[in-house]
Each structure stands twice: as structure tokens, then as C-alpha cells.
CSV table of C-alpha atoms in Angstrom, one decimal:
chain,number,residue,atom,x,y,z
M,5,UNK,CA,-21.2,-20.6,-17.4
M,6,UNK,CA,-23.3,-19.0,-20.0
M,7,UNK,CA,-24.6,-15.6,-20.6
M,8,UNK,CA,-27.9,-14.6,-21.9
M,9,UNK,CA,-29.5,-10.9,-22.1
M,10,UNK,CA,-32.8,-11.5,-21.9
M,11,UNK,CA,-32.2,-12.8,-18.4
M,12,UNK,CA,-31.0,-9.9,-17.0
M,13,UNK,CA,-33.1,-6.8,-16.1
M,14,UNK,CA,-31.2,-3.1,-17.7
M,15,UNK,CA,-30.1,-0.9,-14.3
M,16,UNK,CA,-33.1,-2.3,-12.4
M,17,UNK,CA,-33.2,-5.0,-9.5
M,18,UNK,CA,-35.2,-7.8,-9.2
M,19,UNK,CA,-37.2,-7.8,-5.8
M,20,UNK,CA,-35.5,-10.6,-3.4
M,21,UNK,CA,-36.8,-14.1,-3.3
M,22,UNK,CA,-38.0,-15.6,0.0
M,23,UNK,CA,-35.4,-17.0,2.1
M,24,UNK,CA,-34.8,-20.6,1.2
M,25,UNK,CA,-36.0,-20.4,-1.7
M,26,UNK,CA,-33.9,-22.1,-4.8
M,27,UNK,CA,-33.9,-18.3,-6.7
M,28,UNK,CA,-31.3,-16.4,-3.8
M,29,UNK,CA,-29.1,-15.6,-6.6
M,30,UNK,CA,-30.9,-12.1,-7.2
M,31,UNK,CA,-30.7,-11.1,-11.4
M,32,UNK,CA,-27.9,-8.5,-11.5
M,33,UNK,CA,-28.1,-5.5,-13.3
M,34,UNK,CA,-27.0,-5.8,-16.6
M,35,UNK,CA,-25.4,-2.2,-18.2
M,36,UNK,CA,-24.3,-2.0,-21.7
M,37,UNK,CA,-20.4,-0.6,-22.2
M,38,UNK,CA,-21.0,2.7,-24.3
M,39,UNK,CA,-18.9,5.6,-25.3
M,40,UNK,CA,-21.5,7.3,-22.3
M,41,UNK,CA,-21.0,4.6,-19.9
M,42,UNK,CA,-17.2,4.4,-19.9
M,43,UNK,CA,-17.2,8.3,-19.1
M,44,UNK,CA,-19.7,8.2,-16.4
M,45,UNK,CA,-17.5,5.7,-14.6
M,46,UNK,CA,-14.3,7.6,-15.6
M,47,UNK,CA,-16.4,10.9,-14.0
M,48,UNK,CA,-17.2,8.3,-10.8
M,49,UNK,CA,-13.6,7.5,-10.0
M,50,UNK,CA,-12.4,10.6,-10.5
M,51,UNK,CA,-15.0,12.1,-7.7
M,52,UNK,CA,-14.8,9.3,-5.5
M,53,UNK,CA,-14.7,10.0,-1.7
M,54,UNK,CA,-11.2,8.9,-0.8
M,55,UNK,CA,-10.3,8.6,3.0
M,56,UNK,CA,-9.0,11.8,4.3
M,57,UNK,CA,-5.1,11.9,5.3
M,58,UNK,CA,-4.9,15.2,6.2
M,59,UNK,CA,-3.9,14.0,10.1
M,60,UNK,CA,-0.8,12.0,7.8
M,61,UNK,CA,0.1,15.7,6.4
M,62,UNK,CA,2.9,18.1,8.0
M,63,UNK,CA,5.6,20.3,7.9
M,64,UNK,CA,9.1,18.3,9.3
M,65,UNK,CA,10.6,20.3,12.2
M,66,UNK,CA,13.8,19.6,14.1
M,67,UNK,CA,14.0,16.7,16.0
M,68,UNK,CA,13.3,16.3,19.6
M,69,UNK,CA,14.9,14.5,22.5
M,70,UNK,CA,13.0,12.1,23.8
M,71,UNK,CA,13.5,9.2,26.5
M,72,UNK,CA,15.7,6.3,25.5
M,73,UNK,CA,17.9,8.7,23.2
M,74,UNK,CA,22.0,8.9,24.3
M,75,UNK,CA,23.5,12.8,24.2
M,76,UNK,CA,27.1,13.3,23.4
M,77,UNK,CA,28.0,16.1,25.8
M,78,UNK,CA,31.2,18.2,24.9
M,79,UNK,CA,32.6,21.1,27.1
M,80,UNK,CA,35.8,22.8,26.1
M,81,UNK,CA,38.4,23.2,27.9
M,82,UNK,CA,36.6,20.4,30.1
M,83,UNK,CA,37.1,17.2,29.3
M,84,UNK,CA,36.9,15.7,32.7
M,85,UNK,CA,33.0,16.5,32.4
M,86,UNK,CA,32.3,15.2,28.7
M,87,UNK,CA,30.7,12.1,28.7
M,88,UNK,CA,31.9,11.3,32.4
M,89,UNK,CA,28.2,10.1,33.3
M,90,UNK,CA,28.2,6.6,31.4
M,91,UNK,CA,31.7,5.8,30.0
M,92,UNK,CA,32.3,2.3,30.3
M,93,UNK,CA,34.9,1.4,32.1
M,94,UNK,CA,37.3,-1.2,30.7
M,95,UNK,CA,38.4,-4.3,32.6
M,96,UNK,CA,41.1,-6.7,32.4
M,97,UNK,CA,42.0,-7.6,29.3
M,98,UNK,CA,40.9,-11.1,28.5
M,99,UNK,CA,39.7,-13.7,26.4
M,100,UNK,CA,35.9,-16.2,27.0
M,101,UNK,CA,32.6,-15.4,28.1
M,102,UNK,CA,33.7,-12.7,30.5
M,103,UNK,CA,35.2,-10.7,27.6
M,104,UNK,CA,32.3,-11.0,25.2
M,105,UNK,CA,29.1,-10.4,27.9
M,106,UNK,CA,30.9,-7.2,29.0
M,107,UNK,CA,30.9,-5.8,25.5
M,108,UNK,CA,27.5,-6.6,25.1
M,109,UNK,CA,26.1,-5.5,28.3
M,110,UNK,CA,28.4,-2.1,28.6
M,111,UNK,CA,26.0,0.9,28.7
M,112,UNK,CA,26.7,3.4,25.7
M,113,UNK,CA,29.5,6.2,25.8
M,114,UNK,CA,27.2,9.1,26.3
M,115,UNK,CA,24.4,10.5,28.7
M,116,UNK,CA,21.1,8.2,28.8
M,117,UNK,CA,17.9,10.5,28.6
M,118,UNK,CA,15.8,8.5,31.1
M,119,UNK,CA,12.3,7.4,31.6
M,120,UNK,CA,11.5,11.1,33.1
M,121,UNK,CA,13.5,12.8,30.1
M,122,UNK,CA,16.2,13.8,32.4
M,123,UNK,CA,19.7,13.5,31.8
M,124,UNK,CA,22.7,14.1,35.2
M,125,UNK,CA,25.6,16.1,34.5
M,126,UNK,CA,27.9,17.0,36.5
M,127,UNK,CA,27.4,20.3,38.2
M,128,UNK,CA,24.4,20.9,36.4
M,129,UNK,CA,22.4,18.1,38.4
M,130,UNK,CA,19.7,16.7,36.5
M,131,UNK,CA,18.3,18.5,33.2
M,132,UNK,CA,15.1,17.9,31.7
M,133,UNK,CA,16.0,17.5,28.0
M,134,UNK,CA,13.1,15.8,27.2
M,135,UNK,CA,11.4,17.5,24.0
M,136,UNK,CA,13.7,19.9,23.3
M,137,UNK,CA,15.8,20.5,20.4
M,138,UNK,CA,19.3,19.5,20.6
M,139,UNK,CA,20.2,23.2,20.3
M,140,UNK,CA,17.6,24.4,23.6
M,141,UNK,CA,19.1,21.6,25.4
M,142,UNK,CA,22.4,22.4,24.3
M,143,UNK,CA,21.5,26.3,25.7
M,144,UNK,CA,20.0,25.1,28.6
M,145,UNK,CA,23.0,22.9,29.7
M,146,UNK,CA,25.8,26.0,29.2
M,147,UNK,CA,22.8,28.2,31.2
M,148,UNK,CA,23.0,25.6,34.6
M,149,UNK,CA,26.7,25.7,33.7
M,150,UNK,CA,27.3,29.2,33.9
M,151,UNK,CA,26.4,29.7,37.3
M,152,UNK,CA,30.0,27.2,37.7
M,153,UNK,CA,32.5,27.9,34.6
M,154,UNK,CA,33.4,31.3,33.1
M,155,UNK,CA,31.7,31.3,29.5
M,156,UNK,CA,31.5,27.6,29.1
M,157,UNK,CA,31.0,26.4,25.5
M,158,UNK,CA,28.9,23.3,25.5
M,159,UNK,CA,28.4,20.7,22.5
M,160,UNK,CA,25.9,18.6,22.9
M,161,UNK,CA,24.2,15.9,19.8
M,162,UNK,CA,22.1,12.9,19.4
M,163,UNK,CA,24.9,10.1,19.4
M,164,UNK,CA,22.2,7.5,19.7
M,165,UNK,CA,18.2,7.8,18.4
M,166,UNK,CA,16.6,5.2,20.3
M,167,UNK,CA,13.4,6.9,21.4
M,168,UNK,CA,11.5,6.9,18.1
M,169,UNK,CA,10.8,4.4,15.2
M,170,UNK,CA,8.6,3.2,12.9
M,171,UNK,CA,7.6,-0.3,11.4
M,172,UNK,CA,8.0,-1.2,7.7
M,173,UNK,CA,6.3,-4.7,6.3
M,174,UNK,CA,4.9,-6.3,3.5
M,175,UNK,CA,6.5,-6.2,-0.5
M,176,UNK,CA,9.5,-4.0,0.5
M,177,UNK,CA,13.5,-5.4,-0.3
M,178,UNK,CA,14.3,-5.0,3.6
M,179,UNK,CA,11.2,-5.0,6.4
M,180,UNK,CA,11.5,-4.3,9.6
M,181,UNK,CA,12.4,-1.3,12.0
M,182,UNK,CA,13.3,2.1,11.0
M,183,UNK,CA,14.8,4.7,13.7
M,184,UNK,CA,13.6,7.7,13.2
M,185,UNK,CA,16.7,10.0,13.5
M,186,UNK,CA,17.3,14.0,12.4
M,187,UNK,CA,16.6,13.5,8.8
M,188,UNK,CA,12.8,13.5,8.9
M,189,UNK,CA,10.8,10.0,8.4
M,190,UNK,CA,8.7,10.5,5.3
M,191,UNK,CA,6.3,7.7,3.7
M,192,UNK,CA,8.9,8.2,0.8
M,193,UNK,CA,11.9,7.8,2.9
M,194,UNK,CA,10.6,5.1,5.4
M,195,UNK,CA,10.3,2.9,2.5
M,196,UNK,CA,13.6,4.2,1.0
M,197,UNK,CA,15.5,3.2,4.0
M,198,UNK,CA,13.6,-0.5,3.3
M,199,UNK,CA,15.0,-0.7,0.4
M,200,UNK,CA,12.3,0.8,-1.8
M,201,UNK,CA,9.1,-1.3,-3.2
M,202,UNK,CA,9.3,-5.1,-5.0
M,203,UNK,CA,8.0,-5.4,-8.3
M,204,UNK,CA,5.4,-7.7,-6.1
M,205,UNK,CA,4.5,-4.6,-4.3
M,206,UNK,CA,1.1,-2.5,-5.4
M,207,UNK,CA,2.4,1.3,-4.8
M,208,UNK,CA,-1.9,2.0,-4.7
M,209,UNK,CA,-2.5,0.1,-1.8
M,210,UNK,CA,0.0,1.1,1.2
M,211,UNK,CA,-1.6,1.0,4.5
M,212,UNK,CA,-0.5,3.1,7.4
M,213,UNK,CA,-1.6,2.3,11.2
M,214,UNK,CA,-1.6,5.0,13.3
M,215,UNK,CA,-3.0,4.6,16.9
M,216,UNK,CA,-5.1,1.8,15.8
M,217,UNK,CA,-6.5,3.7,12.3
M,218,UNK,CA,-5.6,2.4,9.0
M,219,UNK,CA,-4.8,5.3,6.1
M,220,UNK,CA,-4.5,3.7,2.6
M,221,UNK,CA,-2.3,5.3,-0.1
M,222,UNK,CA,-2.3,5.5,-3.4
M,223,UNK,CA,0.8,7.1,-4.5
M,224,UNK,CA,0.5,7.2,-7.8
M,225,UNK,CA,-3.3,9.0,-7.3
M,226,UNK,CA,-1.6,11.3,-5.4
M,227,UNK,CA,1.3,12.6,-8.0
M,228,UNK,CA,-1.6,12.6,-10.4
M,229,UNK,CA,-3.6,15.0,-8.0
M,230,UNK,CA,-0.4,16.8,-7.1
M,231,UNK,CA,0.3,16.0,-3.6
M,232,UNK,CA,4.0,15.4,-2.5
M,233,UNK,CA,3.8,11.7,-1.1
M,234,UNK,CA,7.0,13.3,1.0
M,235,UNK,CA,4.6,15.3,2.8
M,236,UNK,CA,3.1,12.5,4.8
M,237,UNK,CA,5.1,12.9,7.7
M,238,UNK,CA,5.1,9.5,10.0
M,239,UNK,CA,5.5,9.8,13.8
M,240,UNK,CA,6.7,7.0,16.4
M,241,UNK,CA,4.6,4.0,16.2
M,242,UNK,CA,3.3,3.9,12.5
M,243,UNK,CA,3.5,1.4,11.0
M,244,UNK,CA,3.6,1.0,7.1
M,245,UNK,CA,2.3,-2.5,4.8
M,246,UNK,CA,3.0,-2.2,1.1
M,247,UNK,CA,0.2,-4.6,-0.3
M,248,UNK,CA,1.2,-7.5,-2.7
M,249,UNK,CA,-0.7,-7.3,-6.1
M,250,UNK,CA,-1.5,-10.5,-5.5
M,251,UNK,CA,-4.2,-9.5,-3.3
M,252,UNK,CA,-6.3,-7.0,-6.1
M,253,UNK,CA,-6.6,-9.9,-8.8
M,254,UNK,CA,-9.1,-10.0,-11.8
M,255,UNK,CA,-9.9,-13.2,-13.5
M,256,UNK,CA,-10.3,-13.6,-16.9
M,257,UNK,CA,-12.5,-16.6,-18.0
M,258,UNK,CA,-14.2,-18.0,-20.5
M,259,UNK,CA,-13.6,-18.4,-24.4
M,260,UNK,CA,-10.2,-16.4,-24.2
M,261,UNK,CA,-6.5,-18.0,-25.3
M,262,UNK,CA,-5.6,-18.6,-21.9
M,263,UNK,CA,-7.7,-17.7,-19.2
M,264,UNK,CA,-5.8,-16.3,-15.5
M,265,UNK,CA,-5.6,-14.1,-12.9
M,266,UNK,CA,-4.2,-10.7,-13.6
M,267,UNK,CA,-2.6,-9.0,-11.0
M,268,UNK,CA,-3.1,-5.1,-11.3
M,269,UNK,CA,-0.8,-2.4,-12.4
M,270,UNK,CA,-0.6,-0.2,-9.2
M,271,UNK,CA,-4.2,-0.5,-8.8
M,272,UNK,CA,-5.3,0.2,-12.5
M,273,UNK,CA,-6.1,-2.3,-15.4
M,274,UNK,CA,-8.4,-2.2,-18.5
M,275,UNK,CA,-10.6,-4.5,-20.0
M,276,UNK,CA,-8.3,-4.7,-23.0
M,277,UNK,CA,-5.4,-4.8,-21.3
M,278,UNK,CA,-7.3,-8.2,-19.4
M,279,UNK,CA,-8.4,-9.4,-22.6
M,280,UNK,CA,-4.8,-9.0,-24.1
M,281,UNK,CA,-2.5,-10.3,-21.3
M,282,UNK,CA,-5.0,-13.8,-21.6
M,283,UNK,CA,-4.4,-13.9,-25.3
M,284,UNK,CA,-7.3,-12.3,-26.4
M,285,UNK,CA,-10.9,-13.9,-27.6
M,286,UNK,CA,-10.6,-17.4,-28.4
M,287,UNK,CA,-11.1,-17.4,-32.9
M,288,UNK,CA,-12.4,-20.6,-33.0
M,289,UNK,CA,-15.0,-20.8,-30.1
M,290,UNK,CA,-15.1,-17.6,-28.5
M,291,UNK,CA,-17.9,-14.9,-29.4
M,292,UNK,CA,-16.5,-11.1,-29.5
M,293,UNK,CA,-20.5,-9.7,-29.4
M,294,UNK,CA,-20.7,-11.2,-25.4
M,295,UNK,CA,-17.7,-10.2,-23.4
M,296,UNK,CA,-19.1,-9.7,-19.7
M,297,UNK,CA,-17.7,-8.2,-16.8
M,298,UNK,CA,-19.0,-9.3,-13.4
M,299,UNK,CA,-18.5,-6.9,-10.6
M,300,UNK,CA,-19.7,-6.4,-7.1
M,301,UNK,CA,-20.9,-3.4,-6.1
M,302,UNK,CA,-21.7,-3.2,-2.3
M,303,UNK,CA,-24.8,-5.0,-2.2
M,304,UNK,CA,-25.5,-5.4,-5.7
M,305,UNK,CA,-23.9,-7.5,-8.7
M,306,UNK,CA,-23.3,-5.6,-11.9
M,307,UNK,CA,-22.6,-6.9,-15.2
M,308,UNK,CA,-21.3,-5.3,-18.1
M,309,UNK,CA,-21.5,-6.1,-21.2
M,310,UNK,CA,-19.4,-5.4,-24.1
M,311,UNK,CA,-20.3,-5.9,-27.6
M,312,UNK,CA,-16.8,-6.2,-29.5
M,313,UNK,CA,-18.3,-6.4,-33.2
M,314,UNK,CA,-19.2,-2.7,-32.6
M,315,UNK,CA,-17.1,0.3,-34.2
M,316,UNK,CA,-14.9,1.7,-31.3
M,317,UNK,CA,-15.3,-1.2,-29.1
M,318,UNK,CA,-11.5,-1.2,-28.5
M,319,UNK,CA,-11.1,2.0,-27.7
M,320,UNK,CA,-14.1,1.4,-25.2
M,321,UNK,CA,-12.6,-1.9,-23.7
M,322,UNK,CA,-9.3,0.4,-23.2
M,323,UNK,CA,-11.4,3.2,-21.7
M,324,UNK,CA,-13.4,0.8,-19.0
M,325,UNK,CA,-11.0,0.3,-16.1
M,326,UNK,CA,-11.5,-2.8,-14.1
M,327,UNK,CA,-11.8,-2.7,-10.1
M,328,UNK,CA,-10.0,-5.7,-7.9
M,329,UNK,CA,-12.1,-8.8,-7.9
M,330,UNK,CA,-13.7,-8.5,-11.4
M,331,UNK,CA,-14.5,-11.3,-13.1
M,332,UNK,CA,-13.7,-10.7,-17.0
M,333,UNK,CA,-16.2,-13.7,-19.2
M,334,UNK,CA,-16.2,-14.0,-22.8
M,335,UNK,CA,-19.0,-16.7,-23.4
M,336,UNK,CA,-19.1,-19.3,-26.2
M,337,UNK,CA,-20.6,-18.8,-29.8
M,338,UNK,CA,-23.7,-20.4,-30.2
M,339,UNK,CA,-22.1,-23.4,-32.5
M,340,UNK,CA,-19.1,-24.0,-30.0
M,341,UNK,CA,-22.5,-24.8,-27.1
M,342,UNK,CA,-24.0,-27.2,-29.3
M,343,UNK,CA,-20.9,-29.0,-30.3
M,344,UNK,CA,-20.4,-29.1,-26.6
M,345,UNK,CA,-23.7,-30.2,-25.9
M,346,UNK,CA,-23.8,-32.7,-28.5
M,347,UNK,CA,-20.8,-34.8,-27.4
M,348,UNK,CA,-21.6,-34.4,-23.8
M,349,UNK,CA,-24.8,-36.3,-25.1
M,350,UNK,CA,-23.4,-38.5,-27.9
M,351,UNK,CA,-19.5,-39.1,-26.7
M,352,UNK,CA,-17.9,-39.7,-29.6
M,353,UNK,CA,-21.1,-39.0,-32.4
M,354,UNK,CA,-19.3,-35.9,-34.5
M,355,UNK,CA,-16.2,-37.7,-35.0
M,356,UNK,CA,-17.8,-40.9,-36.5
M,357,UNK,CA,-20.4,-39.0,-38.6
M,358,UNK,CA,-17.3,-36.8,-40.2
M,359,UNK,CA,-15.2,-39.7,-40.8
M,360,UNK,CA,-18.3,-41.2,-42.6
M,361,UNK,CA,-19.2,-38.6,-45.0
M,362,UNK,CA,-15.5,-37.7,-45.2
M,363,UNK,CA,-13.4,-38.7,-49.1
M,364,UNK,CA,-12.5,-42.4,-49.2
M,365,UNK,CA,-9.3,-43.3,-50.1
């Protein structure tokens, strides 16, 4: 792979060959890395259209009953009606598959809030709890209960949240199902409750699915811009993917120590930070003046090229972020080529002419 300016046109494109012709590869453009260029770019990203999440942002209110959840139900002075709808009822004692199928099939202790959102209690009849707080339904109850008992003083919680949850996956300690209970479920405590992100995970790209739309977050862009990542409030059915920075790699190639893909640091990398985590420009065959970047910018190729023989080019390469999927080059000098080229052609021709003209002994 080799590099040459004169074949590249400066921020135009070349018209489009015929199809099926051997010239598809269209010429990128080819943009010098200047102190102007690095802050026009800097200006792009900080300007760029990001996805609007303002549907993800809310206020957290009290929770809501819902159908599924099981109500502990407490009335003084009353015990004979607490809990007396679904209170398992214990067998004989024994031992086997008898024993250990009823403890797994025994409904809960508590009331069951149905598929209608309606719970039975004794003298009340059936109750329609079904979003309401637990302190209106808790009001409601004593209110059908009045009309029966002199003052009663009902007590009535959430024992069970079954009705609502949300799905953590990807590059999270534990994935899986989160039950979303009184405490309200966050982005930032949704992954919490995973066990928080794995050094594998990229905290810039976390996707979350809501009725079939995907939001992407970037959490640290957010702090920066000064939004409270706990302020994107996630209802029953998300679910959340933490990305693996495995999947927003940029490849370094070319005459550097040891060319690789770099994975990026929460969705930000430089060119020198690239160039040192490869081991930096090869000394011997490497040439400083032609370090490219190759980028693909929706339908166009871009290339940039950095000349790192000029004063300031390090603070430049440090300035230039690099996007996921750039290709970093840094092409050969032009003595390293024809070394190359002349033992591709004469295998074995350098070696014999140096040991010829080398001192005798």
C-alpha cells in the first residue's frame, strides 16, 4: 500500500467511472491536517446532530400497581382478613417429590393483582388497584372497608414487584433481568444493579430499545454537556446493550513498531494516541512526512494527511480525533521501497553485493 499526493485531488471528487470499468475505486479527497483543519473538525463534532432522547427524559414519581404485582394487606385489630386471599395452606409434613413440587408451585402469601388489575378482599369485594399508588389503594381499600369496620386502619405494600422489568445485556458484570421496584429504574441504576460496566464495555455507545426504537448514549458526552445520565428514566420493556469496544476499532498500519487494532477509549482516540499505543513510526523504514488517515465519510473516502516533520505536528496529531473504522497508514520512505523492490526482483542481490565490497579479513 503506497501513498502518493499527486494522485489524489485537494477537497474535490473525481467524476465516477462507468460501471465495470477497472477505475470503480473513485480518488478520495485528500485534506491536509492543519492547525485550521483540526479545529474545523473539533467545531464539527462539537455541533453534530445527535439523536434526540428527550422521550428517555423524566421526572421519577411513585410507583404504580400494576397486574402481576402481590399486595401485602394489613388490617388492625383484624388479622383474620390480612392476607386471608392466597395464604398457602401447608400439608402434611413429608419428605420426596410431593414435598418439594408443593413449595414450588404454592401461590405467594399476599393478594395477586390480576390480569384486570383487581385484587378480592374480603368484604370489600374486588378492588381495582391497578395504577394506583400504594398509598390511593391503600385509601381506597379502608374507604370499601368503612362501610363494615369502625375506623379501620389498613396497611397495604408491594411484597412482590412482578409487573414491571427491564432487560440488561452486553459488557455488564451480571446481564439479565432487572425488576423494576419503588426505587426508580434509571440508565445509571439499571446498570448498577448489573453490576456496573466491564472494562470491555464502551460507556459511548449504550443502546436502548424502546417499543422497537433504538436511543444511543454517550455518557460521558452527556456529563460533558451537563445532563444527569440519572435522568433517563427507563419504563417496562426497555431494554439496555452496553457495546463492546471491540466493535469501534481503528487499525493502525503501515511503517509503525507494531501495527494493531486499537480499541477506543469510550468512543474517543487521537492520532497520537494511535500512533503511540503501535509503537510509534518505524526509525528505520518508516517516513514521518506521509502519515495518512483513511476515513469513510458516508459516500465519500477521505484522507488525511499529516506531515510529521512540521513544527506542531504533535500537538496537531493529538488535536485530530479519530472516528471508529479509521484506518491509520504511515507509508514507507522512498529507500525502504526500493530496497523492497530490489530484492523482490533480485532475491538475495544486496546481501551478496555488501558482503563483496565489505573489509576482508
Amino acid at each position: 500500500m503506497h501513498f502518493n499526493g499527486s494522485n489524489y485531488s485537494s477537497d474535490t471528487k473525481e467524476p465516477e467511472p462507468a460501471p465495470g470499468t477497472a477505475a470503480e475505486n473513485i480518488n478520495p479527497v485528500l485534506r491536509h491536517i492543519t492547525p485550521q483543519l483540526v479545529r474545523t473538525e473539533r467545531e464539527v463534532r462539537e455541533k453534530q446532530v445527535t439523536q434526540d432522547i428527550s422521550k428517555l427524559l423524566g421526572k421519577p414519581g411513585p410507583y404504580t400497581i400494576e397486574t402481576g404485582d402481590v399486595l401485602s394487606i394489613v388490617v388492625w385489630d383484624h388479622p383474620e382478613l390480612s392476607n386471608s386471599a392466597t395464604v398457602a395452606t401447608a400439608g402434611p409434613v413429608g419428605t420426596g417429590a410431593d414435598a418439594s413440587t408443593s413449595a414450588t408451585t404454592a401461590p405467594p402469601a399476599g393478594f395477586i393483582v390480576d390480569h384486570e388489575g383487581i385484587i378480592q378482599f374480603p368484604y370489600a369485594g374486588e378492588v381495582k388497584v391497578a395504577g394506583l399508588t400504594q398509598d390511593q389503594a391503600r385509601n381506597l381499600l379502608a374507604n370499601r372497608l368503612a362501610k363494615y369496620l369502625k375506623q379501620p386502619k389498613v396497611t397495604l405494600r408491594v411484597q412482590s414487584f412482578r409487573s414491571k422489568r427491564v432487560y440488561v445485556d452486553g459488557e455488564v458484570k451480571n446481564p439479565g433481568l432487572q425488576a423494576i421496584n419503588d426505587i426508580p429504574m434509571t440508565l445509571v441504576e439499571a446498570i448498577n444493579r448489573a453490576g456496573g460496566v466491564l472494562p470491555s464495555g464502551d460507556q459511548s455507545q449504550i443502546i436502548v430499545n424502546r417499543a422497537g426504537v433504538n436511543y444511543s448514549i454517550n455518557l460521558p458526552q452527556l456529563v460533558q454537556r451537563g445532563v444527569n445520565p440519572a435522568s433517563i428514566l427507563l419504563t417496562s420493556g426497555d431494554v439496555i446493550r452496553v457495546r463492546s469496544r471491540d466493535e469501534s476499532k481503528v487499525f493502525v498500519s503501515g511503517e509503525v513498531v507494531s501495527p494493531r487494532a486499537l480499541p477506543m477509549h469510550n468512543g474517543r482516540l487521537t492520532l497520537n494516541e494511535a500512533l503511540g499505543e503501535s509503537g510509534g513510526i518505524n526509525p528505520t523504514s518508516g517516513d514521518g512526512s506521509q502519515i495518512y488517515v483513511i476515513r469513510k465519510n458516508g459516500p465519500e473516502q477521505v484522507v488525511y494527511q499529516l506531515d510529521g516533520r512540521s513544527p506542531g505536528a504533535l500537538a496537531m496529531a493529538e488535536g485530530f480525533e479519530l472516528s471508529p473504522k479509521d484506518v491509520v497508514y504511515v507509508a514507507a520512505t522512498p529507500l525502504a521501497n526500493w530496497h523492497r523492490s530490489i530484492s523482490l526482483l533480485l532475491p538475495g542481490a544486496l546481501s551478496s553485493a555488501v558482503g563483496a565490497v565489505g573489509p576482508t579479513r
